[in-house]
PDB file of C-alpha atoms in Angstrom:
ATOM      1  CA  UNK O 131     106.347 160.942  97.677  1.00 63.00           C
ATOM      2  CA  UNK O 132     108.332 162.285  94.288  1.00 82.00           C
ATOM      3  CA  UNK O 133     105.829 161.045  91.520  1.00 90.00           C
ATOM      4  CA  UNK O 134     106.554 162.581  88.183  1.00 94.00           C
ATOM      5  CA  UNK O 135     103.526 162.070  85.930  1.00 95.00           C
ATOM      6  CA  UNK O 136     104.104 162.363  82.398  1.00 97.00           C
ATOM      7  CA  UNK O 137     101.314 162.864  79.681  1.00 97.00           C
ATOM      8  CA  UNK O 138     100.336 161.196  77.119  1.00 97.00           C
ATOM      9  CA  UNK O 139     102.082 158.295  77.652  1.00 96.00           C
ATOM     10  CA  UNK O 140     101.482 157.019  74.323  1.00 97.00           C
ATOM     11  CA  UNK O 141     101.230 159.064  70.740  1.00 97.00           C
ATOM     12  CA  UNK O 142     101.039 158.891  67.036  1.00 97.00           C
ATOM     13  CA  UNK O 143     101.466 161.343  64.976  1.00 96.00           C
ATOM     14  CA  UNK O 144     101.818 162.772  61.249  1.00 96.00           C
ATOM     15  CA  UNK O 145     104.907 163.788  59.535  1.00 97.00           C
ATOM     16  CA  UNK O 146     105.145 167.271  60.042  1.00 96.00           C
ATOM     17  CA  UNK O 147     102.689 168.261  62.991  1.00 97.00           C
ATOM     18  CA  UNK O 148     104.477 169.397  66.546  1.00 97.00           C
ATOM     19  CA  UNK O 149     103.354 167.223  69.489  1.00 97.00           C
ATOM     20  CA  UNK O 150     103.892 168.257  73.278  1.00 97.00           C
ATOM     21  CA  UNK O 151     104.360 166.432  75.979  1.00 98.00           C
ATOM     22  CA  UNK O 152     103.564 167.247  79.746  1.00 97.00           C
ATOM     23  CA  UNK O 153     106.093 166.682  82.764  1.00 96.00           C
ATOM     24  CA  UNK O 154     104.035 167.193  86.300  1.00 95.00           C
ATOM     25  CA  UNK O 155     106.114 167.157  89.772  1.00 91.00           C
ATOM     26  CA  UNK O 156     103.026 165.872  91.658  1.00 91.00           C
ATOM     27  CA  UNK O 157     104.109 165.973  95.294  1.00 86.00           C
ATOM     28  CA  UNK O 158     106.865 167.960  95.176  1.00 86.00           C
ATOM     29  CA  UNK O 159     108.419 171.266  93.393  1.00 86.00           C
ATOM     30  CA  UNK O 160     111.144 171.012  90.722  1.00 85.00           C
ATOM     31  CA  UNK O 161     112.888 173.836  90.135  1.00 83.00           C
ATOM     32  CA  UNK O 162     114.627 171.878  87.542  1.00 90.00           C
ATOM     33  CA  UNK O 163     113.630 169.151  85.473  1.00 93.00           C
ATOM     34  CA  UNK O 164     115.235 166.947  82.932  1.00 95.00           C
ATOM     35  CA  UNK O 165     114.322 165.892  79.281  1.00 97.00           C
ATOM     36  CA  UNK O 166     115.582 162.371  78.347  1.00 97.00           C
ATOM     37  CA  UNK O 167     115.231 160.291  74.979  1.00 96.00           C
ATOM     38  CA  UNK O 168     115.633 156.925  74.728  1.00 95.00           C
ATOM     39  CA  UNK O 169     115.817 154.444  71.681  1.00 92.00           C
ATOM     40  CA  UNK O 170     115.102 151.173  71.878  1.00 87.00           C
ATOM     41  CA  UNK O 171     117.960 148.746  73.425  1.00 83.00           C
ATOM     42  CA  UNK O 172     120.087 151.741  74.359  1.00 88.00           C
ATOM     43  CA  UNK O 173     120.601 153.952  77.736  1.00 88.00           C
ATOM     44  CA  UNK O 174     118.785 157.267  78.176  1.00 93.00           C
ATOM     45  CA  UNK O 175     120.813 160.362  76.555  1.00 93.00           C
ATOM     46  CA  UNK O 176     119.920 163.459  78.475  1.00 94.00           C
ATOM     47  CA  UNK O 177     118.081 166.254  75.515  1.00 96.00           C
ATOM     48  CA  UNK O 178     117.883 169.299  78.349  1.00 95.00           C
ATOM     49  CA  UNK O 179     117.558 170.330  81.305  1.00 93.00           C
ATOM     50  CA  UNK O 180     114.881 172.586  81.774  1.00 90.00           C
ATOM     51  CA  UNK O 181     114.930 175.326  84.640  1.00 86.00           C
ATOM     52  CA  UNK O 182     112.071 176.966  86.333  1.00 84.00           C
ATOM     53  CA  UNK O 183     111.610 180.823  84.603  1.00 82.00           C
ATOM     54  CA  UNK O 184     114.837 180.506  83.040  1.00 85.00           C
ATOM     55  CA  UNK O 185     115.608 179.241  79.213  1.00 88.00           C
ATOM     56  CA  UNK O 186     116.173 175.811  79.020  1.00 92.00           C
ATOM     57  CA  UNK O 187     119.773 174.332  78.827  1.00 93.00           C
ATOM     58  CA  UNK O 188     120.302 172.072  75.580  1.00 95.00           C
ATOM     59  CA  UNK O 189     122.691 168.941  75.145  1.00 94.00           C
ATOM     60  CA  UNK O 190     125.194 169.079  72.421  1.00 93.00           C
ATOM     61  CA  UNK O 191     123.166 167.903  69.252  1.00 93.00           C
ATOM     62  CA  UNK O 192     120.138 168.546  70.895  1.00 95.00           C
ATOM     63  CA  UNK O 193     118.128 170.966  68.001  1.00 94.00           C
ATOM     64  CA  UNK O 194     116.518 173.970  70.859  1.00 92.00           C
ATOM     65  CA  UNK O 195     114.382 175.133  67.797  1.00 94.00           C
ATOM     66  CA  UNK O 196     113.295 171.571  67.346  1.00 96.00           C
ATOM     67  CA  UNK O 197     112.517 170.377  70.826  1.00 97.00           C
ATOM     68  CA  UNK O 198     110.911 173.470  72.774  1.00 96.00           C
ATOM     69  CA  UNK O 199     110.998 173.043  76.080  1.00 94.00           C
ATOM     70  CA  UNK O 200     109.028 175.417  78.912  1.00 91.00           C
ATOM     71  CA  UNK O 201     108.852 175.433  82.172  1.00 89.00           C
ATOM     72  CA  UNK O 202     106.350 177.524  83.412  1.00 82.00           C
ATOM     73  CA  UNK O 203     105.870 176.874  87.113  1.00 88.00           C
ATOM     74  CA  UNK O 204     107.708 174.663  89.678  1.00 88.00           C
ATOM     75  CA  UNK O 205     105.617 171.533  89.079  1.00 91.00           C
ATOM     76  CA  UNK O 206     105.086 172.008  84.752  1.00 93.00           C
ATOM     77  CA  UNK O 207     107.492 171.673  82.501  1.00 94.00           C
ATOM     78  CA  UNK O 208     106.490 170.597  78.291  1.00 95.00           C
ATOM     79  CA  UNK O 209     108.489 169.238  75.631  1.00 97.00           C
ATOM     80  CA  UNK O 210     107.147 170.306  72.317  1.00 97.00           C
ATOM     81  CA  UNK O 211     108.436 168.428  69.206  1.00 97.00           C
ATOM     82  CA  UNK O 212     107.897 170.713  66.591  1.00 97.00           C
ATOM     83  CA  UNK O 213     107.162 169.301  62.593  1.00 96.00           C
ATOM     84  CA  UNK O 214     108.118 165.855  63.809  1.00 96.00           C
ATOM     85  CA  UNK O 215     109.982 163.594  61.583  1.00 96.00           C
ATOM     86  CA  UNK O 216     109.832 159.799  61.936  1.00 96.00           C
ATOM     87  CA  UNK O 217     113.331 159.702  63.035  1.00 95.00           C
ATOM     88  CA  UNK O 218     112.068 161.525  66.002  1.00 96.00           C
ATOM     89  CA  UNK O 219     110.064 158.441  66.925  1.00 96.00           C
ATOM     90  CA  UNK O 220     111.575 157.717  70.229  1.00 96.00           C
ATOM     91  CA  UNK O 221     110.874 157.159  74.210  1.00 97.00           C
ATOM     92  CA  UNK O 222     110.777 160.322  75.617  1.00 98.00           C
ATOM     93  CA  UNK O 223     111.242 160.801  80.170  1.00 98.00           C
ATOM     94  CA  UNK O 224     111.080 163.663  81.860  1.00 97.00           C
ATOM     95  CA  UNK O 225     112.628 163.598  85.475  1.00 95.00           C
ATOM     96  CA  UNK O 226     112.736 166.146  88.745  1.00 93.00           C
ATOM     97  CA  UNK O 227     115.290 166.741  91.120  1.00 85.00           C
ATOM     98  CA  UNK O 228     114.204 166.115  94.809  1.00 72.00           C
ATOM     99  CA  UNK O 229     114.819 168.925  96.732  1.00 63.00           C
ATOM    100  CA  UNK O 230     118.528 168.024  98.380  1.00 70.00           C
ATOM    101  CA  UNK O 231     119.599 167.701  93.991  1.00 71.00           C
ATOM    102  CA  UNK O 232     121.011 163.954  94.826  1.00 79.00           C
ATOM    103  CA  UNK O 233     118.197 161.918  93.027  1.00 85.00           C
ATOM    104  CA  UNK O 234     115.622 162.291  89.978  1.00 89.00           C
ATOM    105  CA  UNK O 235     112.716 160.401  89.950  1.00 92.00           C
ATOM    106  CA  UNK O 236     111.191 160.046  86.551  1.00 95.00           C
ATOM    107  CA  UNK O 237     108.181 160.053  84.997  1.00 96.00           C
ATOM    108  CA  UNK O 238     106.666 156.831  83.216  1.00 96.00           C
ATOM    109  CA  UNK O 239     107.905 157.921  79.786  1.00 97.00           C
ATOM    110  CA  UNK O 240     105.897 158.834  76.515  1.00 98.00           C
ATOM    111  CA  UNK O 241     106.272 156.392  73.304  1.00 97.00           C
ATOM    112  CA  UNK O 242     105.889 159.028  70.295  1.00 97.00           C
ATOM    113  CA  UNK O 243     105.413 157.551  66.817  1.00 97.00           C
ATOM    114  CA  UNK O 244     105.845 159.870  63.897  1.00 97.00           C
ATOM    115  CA  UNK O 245     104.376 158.128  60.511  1.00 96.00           C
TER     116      UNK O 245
ATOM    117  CA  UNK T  81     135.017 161.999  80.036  1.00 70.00           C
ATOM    118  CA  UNK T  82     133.131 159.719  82.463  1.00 73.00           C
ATOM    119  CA  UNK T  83     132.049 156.183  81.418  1.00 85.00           C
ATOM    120  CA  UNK T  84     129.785 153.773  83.052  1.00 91.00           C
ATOM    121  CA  UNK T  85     130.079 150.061  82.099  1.00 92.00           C
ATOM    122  CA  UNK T  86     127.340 147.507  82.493  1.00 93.00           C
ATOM    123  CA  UNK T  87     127.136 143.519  81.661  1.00 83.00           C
ATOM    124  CA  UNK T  88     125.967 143.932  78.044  1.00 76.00           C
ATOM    125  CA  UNK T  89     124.815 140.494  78.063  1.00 85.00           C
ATOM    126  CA  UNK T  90     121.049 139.175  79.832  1.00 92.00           C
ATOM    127  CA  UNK T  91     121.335 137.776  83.360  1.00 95.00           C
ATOM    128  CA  UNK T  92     119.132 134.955  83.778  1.00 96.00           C
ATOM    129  CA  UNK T  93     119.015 132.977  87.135  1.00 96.00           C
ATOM    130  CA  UNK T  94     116.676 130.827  88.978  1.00 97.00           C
ATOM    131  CA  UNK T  95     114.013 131.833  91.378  1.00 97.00           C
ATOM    132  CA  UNK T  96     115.448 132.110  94.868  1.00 97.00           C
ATOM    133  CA  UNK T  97     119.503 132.700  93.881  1.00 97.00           C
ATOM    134  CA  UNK T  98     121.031 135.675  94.185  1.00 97.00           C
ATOM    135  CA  UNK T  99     121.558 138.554  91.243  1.00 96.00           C
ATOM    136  CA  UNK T 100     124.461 140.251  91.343  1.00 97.00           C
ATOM    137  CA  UNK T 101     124.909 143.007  88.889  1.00 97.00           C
ATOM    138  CA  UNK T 102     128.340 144.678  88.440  1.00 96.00           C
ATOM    139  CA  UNK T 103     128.769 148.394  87.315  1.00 96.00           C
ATOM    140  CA  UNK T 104     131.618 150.238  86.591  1.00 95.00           C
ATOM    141  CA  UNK T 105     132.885 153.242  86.110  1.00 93.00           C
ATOM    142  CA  UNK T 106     135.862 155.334  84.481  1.00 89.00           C
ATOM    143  CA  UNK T 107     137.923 158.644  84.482  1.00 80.00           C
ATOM    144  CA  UNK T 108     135.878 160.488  87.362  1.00 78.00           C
ATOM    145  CA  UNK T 109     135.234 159.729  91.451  1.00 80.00           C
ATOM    146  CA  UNK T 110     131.773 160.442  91.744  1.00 85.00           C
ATOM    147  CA  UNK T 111     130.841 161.090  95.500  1.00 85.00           C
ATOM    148  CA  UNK T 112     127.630 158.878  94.781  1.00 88.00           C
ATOM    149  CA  UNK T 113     126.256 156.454  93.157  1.00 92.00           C
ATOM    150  CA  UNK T 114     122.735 155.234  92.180  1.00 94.00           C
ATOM    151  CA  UNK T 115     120.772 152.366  90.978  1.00 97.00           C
ATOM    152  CA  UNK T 116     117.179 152.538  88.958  1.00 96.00           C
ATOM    153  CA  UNK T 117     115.401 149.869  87.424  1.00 97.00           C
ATOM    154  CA  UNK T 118     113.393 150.111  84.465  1.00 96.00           C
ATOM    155  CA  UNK T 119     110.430 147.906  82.971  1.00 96.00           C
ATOM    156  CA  UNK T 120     109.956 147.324  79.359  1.00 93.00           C
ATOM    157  CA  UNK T 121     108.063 150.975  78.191  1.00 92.00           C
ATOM    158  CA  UNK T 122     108.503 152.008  82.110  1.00 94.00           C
ATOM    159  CA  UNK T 123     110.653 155.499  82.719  1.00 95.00           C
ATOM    160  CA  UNK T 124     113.390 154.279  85.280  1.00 95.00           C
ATOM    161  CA  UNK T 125     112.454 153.786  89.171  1.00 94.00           C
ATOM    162  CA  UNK T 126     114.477 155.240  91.854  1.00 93.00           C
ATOM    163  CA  UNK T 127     115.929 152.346  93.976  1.00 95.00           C
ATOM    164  CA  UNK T 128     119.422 152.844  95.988  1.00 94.00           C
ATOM    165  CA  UNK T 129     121.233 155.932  96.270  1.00 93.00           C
ATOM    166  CA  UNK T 130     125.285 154.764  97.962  1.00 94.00           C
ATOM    167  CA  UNK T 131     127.537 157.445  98.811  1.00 92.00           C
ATOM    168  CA  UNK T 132     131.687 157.220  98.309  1.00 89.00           C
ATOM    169  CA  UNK T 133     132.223 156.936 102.455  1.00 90.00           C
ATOM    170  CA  UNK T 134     129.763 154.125 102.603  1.00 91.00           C
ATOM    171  CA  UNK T 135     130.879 150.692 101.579  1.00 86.00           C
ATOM    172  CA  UNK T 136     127.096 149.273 101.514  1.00 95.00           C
ATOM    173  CA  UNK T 137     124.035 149.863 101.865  1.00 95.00           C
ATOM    174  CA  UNK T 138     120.904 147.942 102.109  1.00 96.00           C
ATOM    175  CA  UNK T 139     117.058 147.739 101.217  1.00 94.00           C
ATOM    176  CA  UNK T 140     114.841 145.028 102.044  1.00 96.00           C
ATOM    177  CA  UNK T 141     116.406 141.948  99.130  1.00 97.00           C
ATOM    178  CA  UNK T 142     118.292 144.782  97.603  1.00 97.00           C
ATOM    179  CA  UNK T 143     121.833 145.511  98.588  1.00 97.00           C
ATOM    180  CA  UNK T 144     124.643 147.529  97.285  1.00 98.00           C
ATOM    181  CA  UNK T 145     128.345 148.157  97.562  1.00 96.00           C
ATOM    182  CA  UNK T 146     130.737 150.482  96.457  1.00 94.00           C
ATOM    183  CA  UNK T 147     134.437 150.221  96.339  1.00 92.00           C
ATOM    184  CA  UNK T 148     135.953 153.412  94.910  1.00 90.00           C
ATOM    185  CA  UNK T 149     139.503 151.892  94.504  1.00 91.00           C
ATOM    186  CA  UNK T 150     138.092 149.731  92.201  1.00 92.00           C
ATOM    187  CA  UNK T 151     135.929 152.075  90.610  1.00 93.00           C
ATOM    188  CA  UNK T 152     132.773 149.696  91.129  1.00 94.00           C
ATOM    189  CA  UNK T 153     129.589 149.553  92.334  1.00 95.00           C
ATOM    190  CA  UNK T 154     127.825 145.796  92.795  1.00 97.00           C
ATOM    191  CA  UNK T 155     123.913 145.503  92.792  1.00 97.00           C
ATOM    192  CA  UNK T 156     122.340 142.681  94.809  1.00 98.00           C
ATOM    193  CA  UNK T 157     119.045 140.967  95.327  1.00 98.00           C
ATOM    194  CA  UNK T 158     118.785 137.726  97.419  1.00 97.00           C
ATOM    195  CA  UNK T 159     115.837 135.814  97.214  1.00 97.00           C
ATOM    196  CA  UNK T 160     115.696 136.804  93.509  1.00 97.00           C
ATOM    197  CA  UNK T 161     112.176 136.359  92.110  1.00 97.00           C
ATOM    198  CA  UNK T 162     110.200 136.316  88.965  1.00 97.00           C
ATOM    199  CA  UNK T 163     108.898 139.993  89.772  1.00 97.00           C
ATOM    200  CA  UNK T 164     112.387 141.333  89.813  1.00 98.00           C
ATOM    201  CA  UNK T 165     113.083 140.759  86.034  1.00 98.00           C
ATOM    202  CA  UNK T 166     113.498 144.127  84.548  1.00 97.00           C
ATOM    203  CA  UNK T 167     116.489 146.204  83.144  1.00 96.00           C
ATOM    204  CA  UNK T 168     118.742 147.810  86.457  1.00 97.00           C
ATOM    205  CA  UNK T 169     120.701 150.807  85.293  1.00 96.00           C
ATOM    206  CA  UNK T 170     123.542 152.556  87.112  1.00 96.00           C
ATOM    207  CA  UNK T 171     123.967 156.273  86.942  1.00 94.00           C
ATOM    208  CA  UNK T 172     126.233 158.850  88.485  1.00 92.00           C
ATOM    209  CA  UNK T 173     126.422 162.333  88.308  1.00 87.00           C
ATOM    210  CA  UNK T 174     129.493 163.647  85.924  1.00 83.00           C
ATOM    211  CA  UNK T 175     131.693 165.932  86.950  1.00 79.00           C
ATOM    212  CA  UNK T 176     129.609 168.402  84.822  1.00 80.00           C
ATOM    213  CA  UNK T 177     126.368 167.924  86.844  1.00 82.00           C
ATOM    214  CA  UNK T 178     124.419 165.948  84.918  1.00 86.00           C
ATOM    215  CA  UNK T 179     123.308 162.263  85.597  1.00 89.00           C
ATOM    216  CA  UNK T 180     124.555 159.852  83.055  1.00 91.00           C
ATOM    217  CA  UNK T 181     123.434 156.127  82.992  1.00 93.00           C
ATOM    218  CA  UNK T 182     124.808 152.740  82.244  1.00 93.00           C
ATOM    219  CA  UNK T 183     123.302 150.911  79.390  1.00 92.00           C
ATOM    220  CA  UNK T 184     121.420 148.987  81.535  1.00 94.00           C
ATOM    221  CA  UNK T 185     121.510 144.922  82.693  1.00 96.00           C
ATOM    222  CA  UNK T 186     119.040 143.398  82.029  1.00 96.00           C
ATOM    223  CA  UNK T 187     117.580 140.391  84.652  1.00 97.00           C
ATOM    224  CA  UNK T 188     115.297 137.484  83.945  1.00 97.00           C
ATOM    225  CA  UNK T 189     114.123 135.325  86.725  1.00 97.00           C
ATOM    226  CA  UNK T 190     112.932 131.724  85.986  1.00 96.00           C
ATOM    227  CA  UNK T 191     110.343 130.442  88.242  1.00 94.00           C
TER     228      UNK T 191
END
């Protein structure tokens, strides 16, 4: 049980175009889920966290306009980077919150490239 | 504000010794404490989860312990093999809610 799936897992992109990214909760429901970005070498620095039907909550830093985030139903929430810069080449995880809130299980991570 | 502190430096051991990882933490009592591991291009996988009233806690080669005088958790595998080289974080929940991580420790087992 608690398999995120994330999708793609891997993409390149031009300067300038928006790319989303999928987060599924496939055996459970996630009322909230997480956005995460990770560079290489370092720990993963939380972006959002996203809440079913409600506007998502952004980290200090984090641009909202920039990263859109929805969460649409209680196993879907995206991450759309919009007019992507190459400094917004990064490791992107979503995670979900089991339902007692104690862990998150996380999703296999997408590897964007912006050229 | 809460810090987590992980060996910076690579662990490498021989197949068959024991790992122990060391994790600690500053400026907050968390009343848990968790342990992930993460493969190279991998998002992190779930492992332990050890709460403040338990002093360890066990899963198959994996055990853990937490001492909250000293503000530190310890991550063990026994038996270590060649399959268990990856990066191990440690994360807690801040006393804001949200799950921060360590920077990670990463293992290498020699065969």
């Amino acid at each position: 049980g608690a398999v995120v799936s994330q999708h793609p897992s891997r993409v390149i992109c031009k300067s300038g175009t928006s790319v989303k990214i999928e987060c599924r909760s496939l055996d459970f429901q996630a009322t909230t889920m997480f956005w995460y970005r990770q560079f290489p070498k370092q720990s993963l620095m939380l972006m959002a966290t996203s809440n079913e039907g409600s506007k998502a909550t952004y980290e200090q830093g984090v641009e909202k306009d920039k990263f859109l985030i929805n969460h649409a139903s209680l196993t879907l929430s995206t991450l759309t980077v919009t007019s992507a810069h190459p400094e917004d080449s990064s490791f992107y995880i979503c995670s979900a919150e089991s339902g007692g809130g104690e862990t998150q299980y996380f999703g296999p991570g997408t590897r964007l490239l912006v050229l | 504000s809460q810090k987590i502190e992980q060996n910076s430096e690579a662990l490498n051991i021989q197949e068959g010794k024991t790992a122990t990882l060391t994790c600690n933490y500053t400026n907050y009592s968390p009343a848990y404490l968790q342990w992930y591991r993460q493969d190279p291009g991998r998002g992190p996988v779930f492992l332990l989860l050890i709460r403040e009233n338990e002093k360890e806690k066990r899963k198959e080669r994996l055990k853990v312990t937490f001492d909250t005088t000293l503000k530190q958790s310890l991550f063990h595998i026994t038996a270590s093999q060649p399959a268990d080289s990856a990066t191990y974080l440690c994360a807690l929940y801040n006393q804001g809610g949200k799950l921060i991580f360590g920077q990670g420790t990463e293992l290498s087992v020699k065969p």
